[in-house]
PDB file of C-alpha atoms in Angstrom:
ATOM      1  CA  UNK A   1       0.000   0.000   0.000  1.00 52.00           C
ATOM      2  CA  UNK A   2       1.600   3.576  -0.944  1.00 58.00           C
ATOM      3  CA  UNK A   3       1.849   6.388   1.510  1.00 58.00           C
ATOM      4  CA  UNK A   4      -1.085   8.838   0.177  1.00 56.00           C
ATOM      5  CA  UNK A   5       1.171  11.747   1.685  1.00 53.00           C
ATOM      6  CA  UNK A   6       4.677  10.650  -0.143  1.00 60.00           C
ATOM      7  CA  UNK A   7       2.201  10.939  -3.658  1.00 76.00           C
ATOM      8  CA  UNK A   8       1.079  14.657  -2.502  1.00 95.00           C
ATOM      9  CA  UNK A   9       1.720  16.914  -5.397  1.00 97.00           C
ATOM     10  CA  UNK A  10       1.412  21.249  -6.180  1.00 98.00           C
ATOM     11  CA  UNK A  11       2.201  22.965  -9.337  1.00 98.00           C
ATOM     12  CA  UNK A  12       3.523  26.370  -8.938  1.00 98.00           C
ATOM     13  CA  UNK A  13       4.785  29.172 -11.572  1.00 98.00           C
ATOM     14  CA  UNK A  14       8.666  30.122 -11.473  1.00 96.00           C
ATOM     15  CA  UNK A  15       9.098  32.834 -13.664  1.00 95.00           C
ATOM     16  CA  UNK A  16       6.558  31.888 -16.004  1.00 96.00           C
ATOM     17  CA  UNK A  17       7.147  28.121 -15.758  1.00 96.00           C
ATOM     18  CA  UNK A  18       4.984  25.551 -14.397  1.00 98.00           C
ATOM     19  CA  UNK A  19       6.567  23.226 -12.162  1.00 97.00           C
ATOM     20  CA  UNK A  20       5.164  20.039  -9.873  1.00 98.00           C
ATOM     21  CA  UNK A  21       6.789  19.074  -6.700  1.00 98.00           C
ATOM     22  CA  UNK A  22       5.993  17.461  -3.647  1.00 97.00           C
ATOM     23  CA  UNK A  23       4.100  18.704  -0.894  1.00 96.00           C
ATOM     24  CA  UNK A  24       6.095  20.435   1.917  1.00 95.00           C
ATOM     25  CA  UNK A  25       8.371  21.456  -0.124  1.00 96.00           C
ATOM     26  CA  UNK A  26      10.135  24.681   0.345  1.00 95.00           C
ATOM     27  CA  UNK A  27      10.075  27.501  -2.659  1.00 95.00           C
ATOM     28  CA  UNK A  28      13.971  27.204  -2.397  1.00 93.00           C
ATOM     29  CA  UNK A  29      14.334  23.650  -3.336  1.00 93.00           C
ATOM     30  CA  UNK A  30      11.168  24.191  -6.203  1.00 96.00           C
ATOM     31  CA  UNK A  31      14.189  26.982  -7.527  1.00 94.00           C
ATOM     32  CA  UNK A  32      16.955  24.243  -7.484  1.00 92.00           C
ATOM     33  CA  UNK A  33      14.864  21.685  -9.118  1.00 94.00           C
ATOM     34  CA  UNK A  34      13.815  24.008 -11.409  1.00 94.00           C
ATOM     35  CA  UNK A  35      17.541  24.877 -12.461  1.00 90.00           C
ATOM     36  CA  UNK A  36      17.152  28.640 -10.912  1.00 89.00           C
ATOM     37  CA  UNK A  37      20.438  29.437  -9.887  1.00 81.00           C
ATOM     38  CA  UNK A  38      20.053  33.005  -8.643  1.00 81.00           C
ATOM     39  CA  UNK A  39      17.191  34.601  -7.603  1.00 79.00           C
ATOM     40  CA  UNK A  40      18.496  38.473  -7.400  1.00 74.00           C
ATOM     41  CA  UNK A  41      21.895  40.269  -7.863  1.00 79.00           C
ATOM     42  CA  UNK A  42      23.831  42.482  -5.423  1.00 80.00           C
ATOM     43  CA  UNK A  43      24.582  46.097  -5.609  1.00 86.00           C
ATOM     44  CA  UNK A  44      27.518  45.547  -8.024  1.00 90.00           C
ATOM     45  CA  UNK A  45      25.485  43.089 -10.233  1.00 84.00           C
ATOM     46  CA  UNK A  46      27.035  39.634  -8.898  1.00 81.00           C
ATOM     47  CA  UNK A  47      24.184  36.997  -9.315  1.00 78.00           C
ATOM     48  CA  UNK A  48      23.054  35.969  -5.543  1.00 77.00           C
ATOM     49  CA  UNK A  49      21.698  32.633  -4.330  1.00 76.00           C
ATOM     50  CA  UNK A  50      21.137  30.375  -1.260  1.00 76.00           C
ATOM     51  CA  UNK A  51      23.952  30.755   1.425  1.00 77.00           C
ATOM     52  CA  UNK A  52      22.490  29.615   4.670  1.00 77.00           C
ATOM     53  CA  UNK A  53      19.581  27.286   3.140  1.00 71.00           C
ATOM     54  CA  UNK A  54      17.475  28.448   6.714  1.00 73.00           C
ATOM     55  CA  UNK A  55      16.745  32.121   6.267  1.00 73.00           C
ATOM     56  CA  UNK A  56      19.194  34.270   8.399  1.00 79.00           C
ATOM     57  CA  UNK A  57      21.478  34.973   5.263  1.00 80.00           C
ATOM     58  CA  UNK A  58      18.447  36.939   3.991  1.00 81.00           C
ATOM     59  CA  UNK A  59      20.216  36.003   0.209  1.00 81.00           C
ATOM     60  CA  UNK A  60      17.264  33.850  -1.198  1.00 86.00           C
ATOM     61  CA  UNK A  61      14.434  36.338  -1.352  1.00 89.00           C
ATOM     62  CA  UNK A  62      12.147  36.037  -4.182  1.00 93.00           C
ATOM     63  CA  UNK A  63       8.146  38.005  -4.883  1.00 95.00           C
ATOM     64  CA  UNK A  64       5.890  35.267  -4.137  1.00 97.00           C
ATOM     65  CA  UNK A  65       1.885  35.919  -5.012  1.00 98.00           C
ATOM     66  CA  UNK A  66       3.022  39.495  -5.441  1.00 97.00           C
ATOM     67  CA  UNK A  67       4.952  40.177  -2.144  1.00 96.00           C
ATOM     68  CA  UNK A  68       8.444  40.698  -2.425  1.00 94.00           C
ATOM     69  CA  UNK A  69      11.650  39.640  -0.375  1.00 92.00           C
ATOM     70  CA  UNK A  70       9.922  36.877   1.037  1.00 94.00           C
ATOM     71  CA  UNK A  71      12.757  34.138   1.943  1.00 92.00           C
ATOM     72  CA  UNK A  72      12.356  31.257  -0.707  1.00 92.00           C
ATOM     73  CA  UNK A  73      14.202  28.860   2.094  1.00 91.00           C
ATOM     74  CA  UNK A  74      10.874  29.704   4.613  1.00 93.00           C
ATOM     75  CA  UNK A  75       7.957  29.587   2.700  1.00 95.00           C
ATOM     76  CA  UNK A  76       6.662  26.398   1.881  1.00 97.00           C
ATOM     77  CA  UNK A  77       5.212  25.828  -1.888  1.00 98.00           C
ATOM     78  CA  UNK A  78       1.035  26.178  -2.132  1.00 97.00           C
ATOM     79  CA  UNK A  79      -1.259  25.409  -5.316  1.00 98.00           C
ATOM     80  CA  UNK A  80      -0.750  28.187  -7.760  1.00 98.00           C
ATOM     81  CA  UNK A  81       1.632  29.908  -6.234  1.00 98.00           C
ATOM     82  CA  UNK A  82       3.782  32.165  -8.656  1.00 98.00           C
ATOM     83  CA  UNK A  83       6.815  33.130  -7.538  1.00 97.00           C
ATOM     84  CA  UNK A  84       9.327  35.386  -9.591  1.00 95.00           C
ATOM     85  CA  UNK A  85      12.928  35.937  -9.208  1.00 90.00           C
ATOM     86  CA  UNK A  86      14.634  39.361  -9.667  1.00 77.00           C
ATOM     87  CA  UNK A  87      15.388  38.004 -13.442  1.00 62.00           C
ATOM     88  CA  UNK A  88      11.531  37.962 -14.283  1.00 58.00           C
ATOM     89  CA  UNK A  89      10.363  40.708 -11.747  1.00 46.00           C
ATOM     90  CA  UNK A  90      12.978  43.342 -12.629  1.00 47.00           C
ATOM     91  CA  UNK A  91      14.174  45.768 -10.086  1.00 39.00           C
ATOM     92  CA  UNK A  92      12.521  45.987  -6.818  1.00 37.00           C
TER      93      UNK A  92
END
């Protein structure tokens, strides 16, 4: 008998792209497996990622449903959710 919970599924937009992954999973990993490698760029234009995986870095900070600098490494991934990096949003 399969676990009903391991089989849980959302689809979510990443800059435009639709992409499924397990329930509970964190908008961070959804980036990785959706080969996002930076999600904004500092002051002097270097491309800026994960550091801390956990949220006190304050690096991985995407616009989720419209609200930006939310921390892609807190939130967990809903139904529908559309997240954007700095790439797709433009300057915020």
């Amino acid at each position: 008998m399969r676990n009903a919970s391991a089989e849980a599924r959302v689809s979510l937009t990443i800059d435009g792209n639709r992409i499924d992954v397990a329930a509970g999973t964190t908008v961070a990993a959804a980036l990785a497996l959706a080969g996002v490698r930076g999600t904004r760029t500092s002051v002097t234009g270097q491309p800026r990622a994960a550091l801390c995986g956990m949220g006190v870095c304050q690096e991985f900070r995407v616009t989720i449903d419209g609200r930006p600098h939310a921390l892609a490494c807190q939130t967990l991934c809903r139904e529908g959710q559309i997240v954007l990096t700095r790439n797709a949003a433009g300057a915020r």
